[in-house]
Short mmCIF file of C-alpha atoms and ligand atoms in Angstrom, two decimals:
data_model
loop_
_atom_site.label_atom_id
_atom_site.label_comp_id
_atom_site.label_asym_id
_atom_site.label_seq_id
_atom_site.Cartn_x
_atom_site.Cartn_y
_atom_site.Cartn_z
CA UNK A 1 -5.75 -14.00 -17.41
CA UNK A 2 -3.56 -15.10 -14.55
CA UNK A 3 -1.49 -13.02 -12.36
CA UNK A 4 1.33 -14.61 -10.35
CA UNK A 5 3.35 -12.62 -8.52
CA UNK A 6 6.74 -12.95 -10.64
CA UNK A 7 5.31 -12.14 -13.71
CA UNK A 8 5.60 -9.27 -15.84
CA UNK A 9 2.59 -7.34 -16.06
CA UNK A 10 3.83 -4.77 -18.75
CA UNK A 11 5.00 -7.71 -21.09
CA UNK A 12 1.47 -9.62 -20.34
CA UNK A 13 -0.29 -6.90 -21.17
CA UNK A 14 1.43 -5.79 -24.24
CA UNK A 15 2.21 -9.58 -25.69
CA UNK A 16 -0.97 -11.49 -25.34
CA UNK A 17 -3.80 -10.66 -28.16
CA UNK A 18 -6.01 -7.91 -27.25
CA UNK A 19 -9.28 -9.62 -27.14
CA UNK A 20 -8.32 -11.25 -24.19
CA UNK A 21 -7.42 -8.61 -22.02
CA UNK A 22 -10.01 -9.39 -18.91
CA UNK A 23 -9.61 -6.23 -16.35
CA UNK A 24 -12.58 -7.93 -14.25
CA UNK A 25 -9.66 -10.65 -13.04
CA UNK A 26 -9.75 -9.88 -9.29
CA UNK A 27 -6.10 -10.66 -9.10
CA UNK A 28 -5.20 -8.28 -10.57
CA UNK A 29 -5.54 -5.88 -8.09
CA UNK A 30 -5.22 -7.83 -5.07
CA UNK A 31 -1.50 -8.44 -6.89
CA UNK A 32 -1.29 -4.18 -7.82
CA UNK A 33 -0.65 -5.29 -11.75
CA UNK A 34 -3.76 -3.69 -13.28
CA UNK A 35 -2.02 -0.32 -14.44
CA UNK A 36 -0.58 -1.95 -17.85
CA UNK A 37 -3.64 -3.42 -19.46
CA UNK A 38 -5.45 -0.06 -18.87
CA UNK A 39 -2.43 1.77 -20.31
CA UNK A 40 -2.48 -0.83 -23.34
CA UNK A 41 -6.56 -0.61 -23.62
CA UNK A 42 -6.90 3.59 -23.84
CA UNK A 43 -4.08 3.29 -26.51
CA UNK A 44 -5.68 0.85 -28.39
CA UNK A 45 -9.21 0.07 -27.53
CA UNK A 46 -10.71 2.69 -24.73
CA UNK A 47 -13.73 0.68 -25.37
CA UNK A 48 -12.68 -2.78 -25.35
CA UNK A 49 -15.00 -6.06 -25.36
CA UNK A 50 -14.46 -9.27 -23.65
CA UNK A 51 -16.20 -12.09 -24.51
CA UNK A 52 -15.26 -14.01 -21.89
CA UNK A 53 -15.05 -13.57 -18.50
CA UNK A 54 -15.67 -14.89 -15.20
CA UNK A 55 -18.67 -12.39 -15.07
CA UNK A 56 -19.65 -12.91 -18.39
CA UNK A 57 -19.41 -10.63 -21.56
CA UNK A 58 -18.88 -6.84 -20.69
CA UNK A 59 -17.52 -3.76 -21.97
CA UNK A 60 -14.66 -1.92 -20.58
CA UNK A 61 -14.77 2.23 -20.67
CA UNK A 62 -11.44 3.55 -19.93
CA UNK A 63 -10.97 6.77 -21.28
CA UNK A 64 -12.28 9.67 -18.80
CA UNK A 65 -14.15 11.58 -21.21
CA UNK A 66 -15.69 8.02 -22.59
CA UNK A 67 -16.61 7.47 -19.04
CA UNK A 68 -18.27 10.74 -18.25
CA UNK A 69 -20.69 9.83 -20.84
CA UNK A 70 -21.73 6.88 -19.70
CA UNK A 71 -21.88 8.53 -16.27
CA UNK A 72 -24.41 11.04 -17.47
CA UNK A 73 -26.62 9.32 -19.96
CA UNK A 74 -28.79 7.34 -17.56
CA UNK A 75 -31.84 7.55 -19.39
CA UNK A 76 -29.37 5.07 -21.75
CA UNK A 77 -27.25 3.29 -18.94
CA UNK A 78 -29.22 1.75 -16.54
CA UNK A 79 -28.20 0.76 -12.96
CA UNK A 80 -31.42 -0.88 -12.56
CA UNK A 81 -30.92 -4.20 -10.00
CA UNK A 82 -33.37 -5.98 -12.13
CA UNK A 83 -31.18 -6.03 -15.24
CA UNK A 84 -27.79 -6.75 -12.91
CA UNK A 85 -27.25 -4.02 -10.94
CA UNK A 86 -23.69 -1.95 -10.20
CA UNK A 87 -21.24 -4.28 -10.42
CA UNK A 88 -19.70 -6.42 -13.19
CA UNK A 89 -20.89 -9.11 -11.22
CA UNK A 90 -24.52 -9.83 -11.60
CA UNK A 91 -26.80 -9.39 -8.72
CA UNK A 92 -27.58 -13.05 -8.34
CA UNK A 93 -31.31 -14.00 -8.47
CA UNK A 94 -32.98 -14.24 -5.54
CA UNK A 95 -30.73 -12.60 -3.17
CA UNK A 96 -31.12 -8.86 -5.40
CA UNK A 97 -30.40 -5.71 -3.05
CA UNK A 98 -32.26 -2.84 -4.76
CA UNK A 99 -30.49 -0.21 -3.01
CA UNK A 100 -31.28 3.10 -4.51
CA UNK A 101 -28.18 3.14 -6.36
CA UNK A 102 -29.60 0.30 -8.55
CA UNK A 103 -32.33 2.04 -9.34
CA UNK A 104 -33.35 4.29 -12.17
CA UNK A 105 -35.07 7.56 -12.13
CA UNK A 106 -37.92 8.73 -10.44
CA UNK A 107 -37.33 6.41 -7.78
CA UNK A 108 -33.99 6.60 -7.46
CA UNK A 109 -34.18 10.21 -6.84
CA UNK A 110 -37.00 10.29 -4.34
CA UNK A 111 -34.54 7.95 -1.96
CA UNK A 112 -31.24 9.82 -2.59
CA UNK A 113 -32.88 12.92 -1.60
CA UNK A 114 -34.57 11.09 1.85
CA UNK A 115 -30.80 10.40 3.13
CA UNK A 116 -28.85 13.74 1.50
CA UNK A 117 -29.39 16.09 4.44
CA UNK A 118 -27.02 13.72 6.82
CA UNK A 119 -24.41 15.35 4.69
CA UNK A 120 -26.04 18.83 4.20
CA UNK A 121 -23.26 21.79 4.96
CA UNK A 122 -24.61 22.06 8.17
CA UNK A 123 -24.77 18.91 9.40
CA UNK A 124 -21.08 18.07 8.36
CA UNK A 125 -19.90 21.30 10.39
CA UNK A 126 -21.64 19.59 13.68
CA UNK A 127 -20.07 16.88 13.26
CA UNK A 128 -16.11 18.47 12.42
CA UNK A 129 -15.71 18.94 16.17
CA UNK A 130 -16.41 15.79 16.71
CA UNK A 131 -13.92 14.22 13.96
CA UNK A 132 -11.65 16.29 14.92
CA UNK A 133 -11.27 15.01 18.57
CA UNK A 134 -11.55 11.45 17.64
CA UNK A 135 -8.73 12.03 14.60
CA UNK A 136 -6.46 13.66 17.51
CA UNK A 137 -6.69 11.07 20.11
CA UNK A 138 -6.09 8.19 17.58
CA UNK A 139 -3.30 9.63 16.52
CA UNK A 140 -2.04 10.85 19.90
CA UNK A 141 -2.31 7.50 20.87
CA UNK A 142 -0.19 5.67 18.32
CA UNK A 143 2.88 3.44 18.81
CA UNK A 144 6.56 5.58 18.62
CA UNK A 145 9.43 3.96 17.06
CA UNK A 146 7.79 1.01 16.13
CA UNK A 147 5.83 -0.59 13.10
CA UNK A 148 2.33 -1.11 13.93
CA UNK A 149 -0.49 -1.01 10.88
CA UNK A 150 -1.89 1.78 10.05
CA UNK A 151 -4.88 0.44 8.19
CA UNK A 152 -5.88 -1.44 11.51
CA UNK A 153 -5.28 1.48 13.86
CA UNK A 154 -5.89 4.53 11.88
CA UNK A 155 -7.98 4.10 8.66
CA UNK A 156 -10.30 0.95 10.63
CA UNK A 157 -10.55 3.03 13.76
CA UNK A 158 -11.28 6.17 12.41
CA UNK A 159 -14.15 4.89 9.69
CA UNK A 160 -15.76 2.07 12.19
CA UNK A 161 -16.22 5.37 14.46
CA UNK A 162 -17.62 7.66 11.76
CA UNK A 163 -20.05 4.99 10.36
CA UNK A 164 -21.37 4.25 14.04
CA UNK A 165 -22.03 8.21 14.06
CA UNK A 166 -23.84 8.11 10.74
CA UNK A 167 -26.40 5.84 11.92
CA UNK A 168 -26.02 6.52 15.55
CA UNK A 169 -25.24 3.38 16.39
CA UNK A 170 -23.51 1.71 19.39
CA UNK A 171 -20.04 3.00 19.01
CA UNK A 172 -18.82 -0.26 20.94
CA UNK A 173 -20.36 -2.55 18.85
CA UNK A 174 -19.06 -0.68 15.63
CA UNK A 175 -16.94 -4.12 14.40
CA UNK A 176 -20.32 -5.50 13.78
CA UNK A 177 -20.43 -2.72 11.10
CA UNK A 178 -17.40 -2.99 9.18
CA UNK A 179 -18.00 -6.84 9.39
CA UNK A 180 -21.37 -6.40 7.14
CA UNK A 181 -19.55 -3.76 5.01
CA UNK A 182 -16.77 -6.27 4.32
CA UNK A 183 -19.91 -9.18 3.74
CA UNK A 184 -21.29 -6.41 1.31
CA UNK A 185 -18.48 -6.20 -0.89
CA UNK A 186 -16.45 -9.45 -0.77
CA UNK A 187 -16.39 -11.42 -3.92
CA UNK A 188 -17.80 -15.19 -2.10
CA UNK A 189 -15.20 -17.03 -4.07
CA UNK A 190 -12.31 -15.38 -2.24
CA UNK A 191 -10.85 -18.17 -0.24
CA UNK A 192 -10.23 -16.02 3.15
CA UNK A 193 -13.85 -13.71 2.37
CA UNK A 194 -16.27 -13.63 5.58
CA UNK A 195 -18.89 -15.44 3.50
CA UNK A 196 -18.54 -18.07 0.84
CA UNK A 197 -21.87 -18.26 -0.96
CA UNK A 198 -24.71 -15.53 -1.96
CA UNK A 199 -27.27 -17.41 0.72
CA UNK A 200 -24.66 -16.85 3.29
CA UNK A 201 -24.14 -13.41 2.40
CA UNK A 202 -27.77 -12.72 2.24
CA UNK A 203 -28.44 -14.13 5.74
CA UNK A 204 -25.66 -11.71 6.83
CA UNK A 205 -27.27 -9.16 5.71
CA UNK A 206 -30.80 -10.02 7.02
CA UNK A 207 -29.14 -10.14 10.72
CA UNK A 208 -27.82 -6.69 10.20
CA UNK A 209 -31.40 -5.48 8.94
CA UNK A 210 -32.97 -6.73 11.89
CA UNK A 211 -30.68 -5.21 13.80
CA UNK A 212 -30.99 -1.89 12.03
CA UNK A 213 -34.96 -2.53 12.03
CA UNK A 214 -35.06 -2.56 15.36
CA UNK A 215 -33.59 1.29 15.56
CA UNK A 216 -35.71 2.46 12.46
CA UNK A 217 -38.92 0.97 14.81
CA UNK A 218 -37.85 3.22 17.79
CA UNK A 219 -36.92 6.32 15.94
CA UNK A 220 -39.93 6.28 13.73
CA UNK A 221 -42.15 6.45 17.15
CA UNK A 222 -39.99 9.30 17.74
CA UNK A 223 -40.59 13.12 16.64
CA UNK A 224 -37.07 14.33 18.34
CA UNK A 225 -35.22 15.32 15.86
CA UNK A 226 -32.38 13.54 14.54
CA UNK A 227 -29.64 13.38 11.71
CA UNK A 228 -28.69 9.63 11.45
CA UNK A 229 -29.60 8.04 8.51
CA UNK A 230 -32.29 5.21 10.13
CA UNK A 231 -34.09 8.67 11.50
CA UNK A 232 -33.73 9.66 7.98
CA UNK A 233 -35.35 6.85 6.07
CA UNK A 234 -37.82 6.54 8.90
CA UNK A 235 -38.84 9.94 8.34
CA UNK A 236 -38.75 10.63 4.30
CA UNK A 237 -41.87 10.02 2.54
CA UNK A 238 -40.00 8.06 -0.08
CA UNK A 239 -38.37 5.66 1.90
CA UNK A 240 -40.94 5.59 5.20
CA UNK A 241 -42.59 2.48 4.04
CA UNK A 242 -39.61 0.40 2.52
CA UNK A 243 -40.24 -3.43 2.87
CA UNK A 244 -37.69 -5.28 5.16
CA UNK A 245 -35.39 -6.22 1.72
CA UNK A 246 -35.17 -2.71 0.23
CA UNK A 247 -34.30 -1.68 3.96
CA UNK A 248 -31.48 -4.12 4.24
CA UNK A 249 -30.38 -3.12 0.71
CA UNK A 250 -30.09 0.80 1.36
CA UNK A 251 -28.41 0.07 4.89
CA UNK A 252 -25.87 -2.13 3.35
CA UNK A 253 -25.17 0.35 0.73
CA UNK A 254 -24.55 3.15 2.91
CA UNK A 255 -22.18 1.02 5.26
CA UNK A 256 -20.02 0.06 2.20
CA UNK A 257 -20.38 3.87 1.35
CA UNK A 258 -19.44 5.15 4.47
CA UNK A 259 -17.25 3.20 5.50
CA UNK A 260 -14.72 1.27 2.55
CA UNK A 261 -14.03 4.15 0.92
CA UNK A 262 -12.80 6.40 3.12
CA UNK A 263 -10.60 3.75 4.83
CA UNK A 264 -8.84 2.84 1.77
CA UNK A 265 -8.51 6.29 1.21
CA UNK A 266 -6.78 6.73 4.74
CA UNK A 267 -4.64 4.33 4.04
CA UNK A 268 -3.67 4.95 0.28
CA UNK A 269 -2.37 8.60 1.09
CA UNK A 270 0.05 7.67 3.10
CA UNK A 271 0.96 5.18 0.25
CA UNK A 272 1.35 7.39 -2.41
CA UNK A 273 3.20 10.10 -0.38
CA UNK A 274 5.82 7.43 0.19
CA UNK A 275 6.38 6.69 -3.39
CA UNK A 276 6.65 10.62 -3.89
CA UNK A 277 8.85 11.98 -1.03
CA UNK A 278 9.35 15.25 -2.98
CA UNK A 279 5.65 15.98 -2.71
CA UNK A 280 5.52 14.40 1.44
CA UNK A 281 8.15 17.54 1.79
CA UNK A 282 6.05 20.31 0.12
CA UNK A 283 3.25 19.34 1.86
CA UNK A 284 4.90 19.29 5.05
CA UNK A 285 6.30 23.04 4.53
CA UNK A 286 3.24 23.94 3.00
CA UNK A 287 0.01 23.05 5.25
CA UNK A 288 -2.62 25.04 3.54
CA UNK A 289 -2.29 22.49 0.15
CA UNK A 290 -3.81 19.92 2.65
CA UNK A 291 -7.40 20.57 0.78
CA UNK A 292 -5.65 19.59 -2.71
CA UNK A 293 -3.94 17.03 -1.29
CA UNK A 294 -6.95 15.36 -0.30
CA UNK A 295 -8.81 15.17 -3.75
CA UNK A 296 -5.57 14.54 -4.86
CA UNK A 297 -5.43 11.44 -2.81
CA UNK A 298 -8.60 10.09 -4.00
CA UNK A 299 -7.65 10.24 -7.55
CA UNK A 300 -4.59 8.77 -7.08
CA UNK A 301 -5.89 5.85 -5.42
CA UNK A 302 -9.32 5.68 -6.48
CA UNK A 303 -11.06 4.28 -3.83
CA UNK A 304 -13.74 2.30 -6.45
CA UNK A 305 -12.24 0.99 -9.38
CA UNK A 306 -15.40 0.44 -11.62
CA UNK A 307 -19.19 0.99 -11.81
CA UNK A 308 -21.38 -0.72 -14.16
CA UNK A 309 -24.43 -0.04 -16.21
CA UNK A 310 -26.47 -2.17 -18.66
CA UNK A 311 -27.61 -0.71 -21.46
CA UNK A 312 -31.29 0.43 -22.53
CA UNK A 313 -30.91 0.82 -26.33
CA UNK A 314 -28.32 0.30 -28.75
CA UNK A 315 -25.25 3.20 -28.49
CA UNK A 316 -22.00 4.25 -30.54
CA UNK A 317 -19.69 4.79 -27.97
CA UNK A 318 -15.68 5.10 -29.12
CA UNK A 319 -16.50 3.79 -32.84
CA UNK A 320 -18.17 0.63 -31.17
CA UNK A 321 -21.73 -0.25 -30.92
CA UNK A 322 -23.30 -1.16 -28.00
CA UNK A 323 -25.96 -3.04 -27.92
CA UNK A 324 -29.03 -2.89 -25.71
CA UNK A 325 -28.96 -5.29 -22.63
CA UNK A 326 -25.32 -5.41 -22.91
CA UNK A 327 -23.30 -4.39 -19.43
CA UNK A 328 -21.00 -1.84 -19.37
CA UNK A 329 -17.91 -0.95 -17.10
CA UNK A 330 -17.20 2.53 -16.10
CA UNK A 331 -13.06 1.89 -15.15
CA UNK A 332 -12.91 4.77 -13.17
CA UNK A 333 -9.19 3.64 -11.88
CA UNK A 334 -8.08 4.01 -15.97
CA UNK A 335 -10.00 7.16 -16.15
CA UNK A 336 -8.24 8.88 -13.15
CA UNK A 337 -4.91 7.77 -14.94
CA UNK A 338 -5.80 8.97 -18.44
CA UNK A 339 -3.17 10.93 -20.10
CA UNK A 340 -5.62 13.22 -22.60
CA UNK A 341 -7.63 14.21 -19.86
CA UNK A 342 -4.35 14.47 -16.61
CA UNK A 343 -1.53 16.17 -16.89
CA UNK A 344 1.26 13.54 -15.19
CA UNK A 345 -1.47 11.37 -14.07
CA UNK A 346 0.49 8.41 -12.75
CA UNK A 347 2.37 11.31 -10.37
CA UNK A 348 0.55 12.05 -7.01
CA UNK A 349 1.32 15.67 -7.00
CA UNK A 350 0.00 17.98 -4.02
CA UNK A 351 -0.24 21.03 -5.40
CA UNK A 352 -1.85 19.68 -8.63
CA UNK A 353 -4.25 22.50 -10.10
CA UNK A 354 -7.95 21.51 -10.25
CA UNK A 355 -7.41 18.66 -8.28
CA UNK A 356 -11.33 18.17 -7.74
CA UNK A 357 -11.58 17.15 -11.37
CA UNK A 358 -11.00 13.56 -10.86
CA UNK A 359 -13.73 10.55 -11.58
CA UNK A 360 -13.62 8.78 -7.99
CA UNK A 361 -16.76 10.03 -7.07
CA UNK A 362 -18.45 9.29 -10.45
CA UNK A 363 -20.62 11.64 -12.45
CA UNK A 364 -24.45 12.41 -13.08
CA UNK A 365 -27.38 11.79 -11.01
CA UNK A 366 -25.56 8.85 -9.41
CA UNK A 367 -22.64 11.40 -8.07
CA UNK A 368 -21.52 10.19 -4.40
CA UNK A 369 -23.55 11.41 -1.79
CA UNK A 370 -20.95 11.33 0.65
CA UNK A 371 -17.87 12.92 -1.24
CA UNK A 372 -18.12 15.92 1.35
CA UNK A 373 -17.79 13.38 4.00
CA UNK A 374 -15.04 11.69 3.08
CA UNK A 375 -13.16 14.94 2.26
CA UNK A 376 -13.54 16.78 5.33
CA UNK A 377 -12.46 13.16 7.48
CA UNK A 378 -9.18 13.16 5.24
CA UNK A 379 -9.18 17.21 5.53
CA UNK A 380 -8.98 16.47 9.63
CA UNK A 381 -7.09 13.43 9.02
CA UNK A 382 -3.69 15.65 7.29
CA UNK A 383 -4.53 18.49 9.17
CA UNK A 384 -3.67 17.31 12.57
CA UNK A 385 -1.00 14.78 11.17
CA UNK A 386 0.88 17.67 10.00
CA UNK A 387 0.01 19.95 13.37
CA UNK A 388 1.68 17.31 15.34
CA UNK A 389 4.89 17.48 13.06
CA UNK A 390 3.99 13.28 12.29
CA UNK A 391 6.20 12.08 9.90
CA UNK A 392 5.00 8.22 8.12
CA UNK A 393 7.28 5.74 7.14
CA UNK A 394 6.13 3.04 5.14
CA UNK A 395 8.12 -0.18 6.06
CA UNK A 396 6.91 -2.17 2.89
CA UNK A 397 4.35 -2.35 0.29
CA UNK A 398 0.48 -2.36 1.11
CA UNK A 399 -1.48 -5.76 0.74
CA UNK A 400 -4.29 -5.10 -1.02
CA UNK A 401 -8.13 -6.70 -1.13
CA UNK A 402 -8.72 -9.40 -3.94
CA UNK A 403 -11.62 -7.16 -5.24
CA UNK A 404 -12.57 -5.90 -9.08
CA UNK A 405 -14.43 -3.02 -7.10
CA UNK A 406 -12.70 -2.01 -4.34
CA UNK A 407 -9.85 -0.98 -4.56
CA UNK A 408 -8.38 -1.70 -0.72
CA UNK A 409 -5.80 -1.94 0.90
CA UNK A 410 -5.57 -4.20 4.01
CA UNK A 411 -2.24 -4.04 5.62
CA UNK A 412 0.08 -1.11 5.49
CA UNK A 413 3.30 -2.05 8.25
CA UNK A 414 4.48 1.99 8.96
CA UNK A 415 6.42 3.71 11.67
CA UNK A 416 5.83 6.88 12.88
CA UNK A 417 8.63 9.52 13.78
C1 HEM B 501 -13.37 8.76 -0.98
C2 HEM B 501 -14.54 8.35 -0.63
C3 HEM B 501 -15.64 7.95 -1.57
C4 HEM B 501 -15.58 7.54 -2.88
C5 HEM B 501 -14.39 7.41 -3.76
C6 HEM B 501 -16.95 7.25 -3.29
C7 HEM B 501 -17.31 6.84 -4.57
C8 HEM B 501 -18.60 6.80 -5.05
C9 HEM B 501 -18.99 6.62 -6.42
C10 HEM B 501 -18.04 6.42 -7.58
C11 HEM B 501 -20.34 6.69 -6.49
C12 HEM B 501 -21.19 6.68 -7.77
C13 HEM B 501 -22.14 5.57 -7.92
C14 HEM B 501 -22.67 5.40 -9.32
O1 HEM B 501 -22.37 6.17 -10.22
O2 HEM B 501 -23.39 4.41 -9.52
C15 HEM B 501 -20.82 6.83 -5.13
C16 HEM B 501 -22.15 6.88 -4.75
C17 HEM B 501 -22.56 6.88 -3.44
N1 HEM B 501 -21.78 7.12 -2.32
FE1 HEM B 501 -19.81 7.42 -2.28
N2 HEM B 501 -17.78 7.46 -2.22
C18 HEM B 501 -17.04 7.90 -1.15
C19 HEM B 501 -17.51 8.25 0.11
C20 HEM B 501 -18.81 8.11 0.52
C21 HEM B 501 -19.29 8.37 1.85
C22 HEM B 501 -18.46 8.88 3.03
C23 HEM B 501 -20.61 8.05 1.86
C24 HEM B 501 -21.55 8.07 3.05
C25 HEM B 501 -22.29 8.87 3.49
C26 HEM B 501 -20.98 7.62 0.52
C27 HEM B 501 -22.22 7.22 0.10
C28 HEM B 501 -22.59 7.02 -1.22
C29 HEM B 501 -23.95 6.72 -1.64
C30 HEM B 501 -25.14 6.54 -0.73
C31 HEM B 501 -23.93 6.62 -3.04
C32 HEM B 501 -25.10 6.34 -3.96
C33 HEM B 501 -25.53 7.62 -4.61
C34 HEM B 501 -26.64 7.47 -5.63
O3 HEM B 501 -26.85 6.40 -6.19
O4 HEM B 501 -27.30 8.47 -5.87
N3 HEM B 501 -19.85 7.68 -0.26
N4 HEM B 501 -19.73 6.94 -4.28
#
């Protein structure tokens, strides 16, 4: 499947023969043309198998409810690094990350609960102060009657800062940060990606664990107590006596955690309240929907557009077998746009009841970690847009990443009045 930009997706996706719908084409989000072959694919075949792809052959979930279930059978769907890992692109062999998100239970458990308390109720209300007076004096600072992007100067800014905080990290030399997030997550064939092979990505990567070994060596000699993650890991007995590879794993994984997801977050909000002006206006007379607008927000743009498992045994899933070993996508981008499971779902609506009930953040043991995070920065983030009476206007459409998992958005040209 090819996606050129004067094309139409709807016919595409309707006209060509099912079997060779590919939603793992990275163009098709970098080109925003996805939405049609999902529509066509929970109409006709929520769980749809292609045979060929770039990434191999894989199954697509994208019903929610379909999803959920694969989300919460883990003793069946494995996330294991060793059999592929996360993403519909195999961890290639050799350069593996085994991150605790690829891993199964018991050890995956024993790691997720060594970094949790960095997000712990009371560690997220010492750091809303903090948020707060960063979110304010971006803003405060931003150009007037001009167009300036916002990705670059409020969703960058903003997430660089808060991922320097989470690891208490040198707040000047934050770029370095979002530079190894961005090698994390880039797919290397990507003519304009930081890296352009796995060994170049890997070696990335080891400069940034030396970097961050360096910190864990200091703060491990240390019995102050502190709430970044390197004290963390340094500290937990599951995770005190990772080797240097299972280090640079988890520390990549939470800087792609903390860090791309928010952002694109940031920045697809004020997106999708300029395709709904209606809503822009109730939220604007109504403040207190801020909280629903958020998890609003990250349904409607779902930061991560697909997880994947392989599976352990064979399972019927949607009238369709699947067989053990085979690798399965969770589409959580189709699942957030379902119309059996939300009411309107293509609609970003700010009052929207039970807005929580969305997919972004996954389901089952694997749940995100972070979603607490990310909701309070976005909580700040509309809070003291609307205090200051802000009002965003988009000056054209967002360019978005070339990127089957991450769903981001890299320039957004707005004006502020
Ligand atoms: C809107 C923002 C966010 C979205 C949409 C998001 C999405 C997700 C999703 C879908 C998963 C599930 C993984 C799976 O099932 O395999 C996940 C896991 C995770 N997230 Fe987030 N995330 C967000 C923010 C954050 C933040 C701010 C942090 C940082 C502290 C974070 C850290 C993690 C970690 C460490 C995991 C792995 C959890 C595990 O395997 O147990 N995320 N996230």
């Amino acid at each position: 499947m090819d996606a050129h930009v004067d094309f139409d997706p709807r016919a595409d996706a309707y006209s060509r023969p099912l079997d060779t719908i590919d939603v793992s084409v990275p163009e098709l989000y970098r080109d925003d043309v996805y939405q049609p072959y999902f529509e066509r694919l929970r109409r006709e075949d929520p769980v749809h198998y292609t045979a060929d792809s770039h990434f191999g052959p894989y199954w697509s979930v994208t019903r929610y409810k379909d999803i959920m279930t694969v989300a919460v059978n883990h003793q069946v769907f494995s996330s294991h690094w060793e059999l592929g890992g996360v993403r519909i692109e195999d961890q290639v062999k050799g350069f593996e990350r085994p991150s605790f998100i690829q891993m199964d239970e018991p050890d995956h458990g024993e790691r997720r609960k060594a970094v949790s308390p960095v997000v712990a109720p009371g560690n997220l209300a010492r750091m809303e102060g903090m948020i707060r007076e960063r979110t304010t004096r971006v803003l405060d600072e931003l150009p007037r009657g001009e167009t300036f992007d916002w990705v670059k100067h409020v969703s960058v800014e903003l997430t660089s800062r808060m991922l320097a905080t989470l690891f208490d990290w040198p707040l000047e030399d934050r770029q370095r940060l979002m530079f190894w997030s961005d090698v994390t997550v880039c797919h290397v064939d990507t003519p304009d990606a930081p890296v352009h092979s796995e060994a170049e990505r890997y070696a990335e990567l080891q400069k940034m664990a030396t970097a961050m070994k360096a910190l864990w060596d200091e703060r491990a000699a240390s019995n102050a107590q502190r709430f970044d993650l390197i004290s963390m890991m340094a500290h937990a007995d599951a995770t005190r006596n990772m080797d240097f590879r299972e280090l640079l794993a988890n520390c990549s994984l939470l800087i792609v955690g903390g860090n791309d997801t928010t952002r694109n977050s940031m920045s697809g909000g004020v997106w999708g309240l300029s395709k709904f002006p209606d809503e822009y206006r109730k939220l604007r007379e109504n403040p207190e929907l801020v909280p629903s607008l958020v998890s609003e927000i990250i349904r409607w743009h779902t930061p991560v557009l697909h997880l994947r498992r392989t599976a352990l045994a064979d399972f019927e899933l949607g009238g369709k077998t699947i067989r053990k070993g085979d690798k399965v996508a969770m589409w959580f981008v189709s699942g957030n746009r379902d119309e059996d499971a939300i009411k309107n779902p293509h609609d970003l609506i700010v009052d929207r009841p039970r807005a929580r009930e969305h997919i972004s953040f996954g389901f089952g043991v694997h749940r995100c970690v972070g979603n607490r995070l990310a909701e309070l920065q976005l909580r700040i983030l509309w809070e003291e847009i609307l205090k200051r009476g802000i009002e965003i206007e988009v000056m054209d459409s967002p360019k978005y990443l070339r990127s089957n998992l991450i769903h981001g958005i890299r320039e957004l040209p707005v004006q502020i009045h």
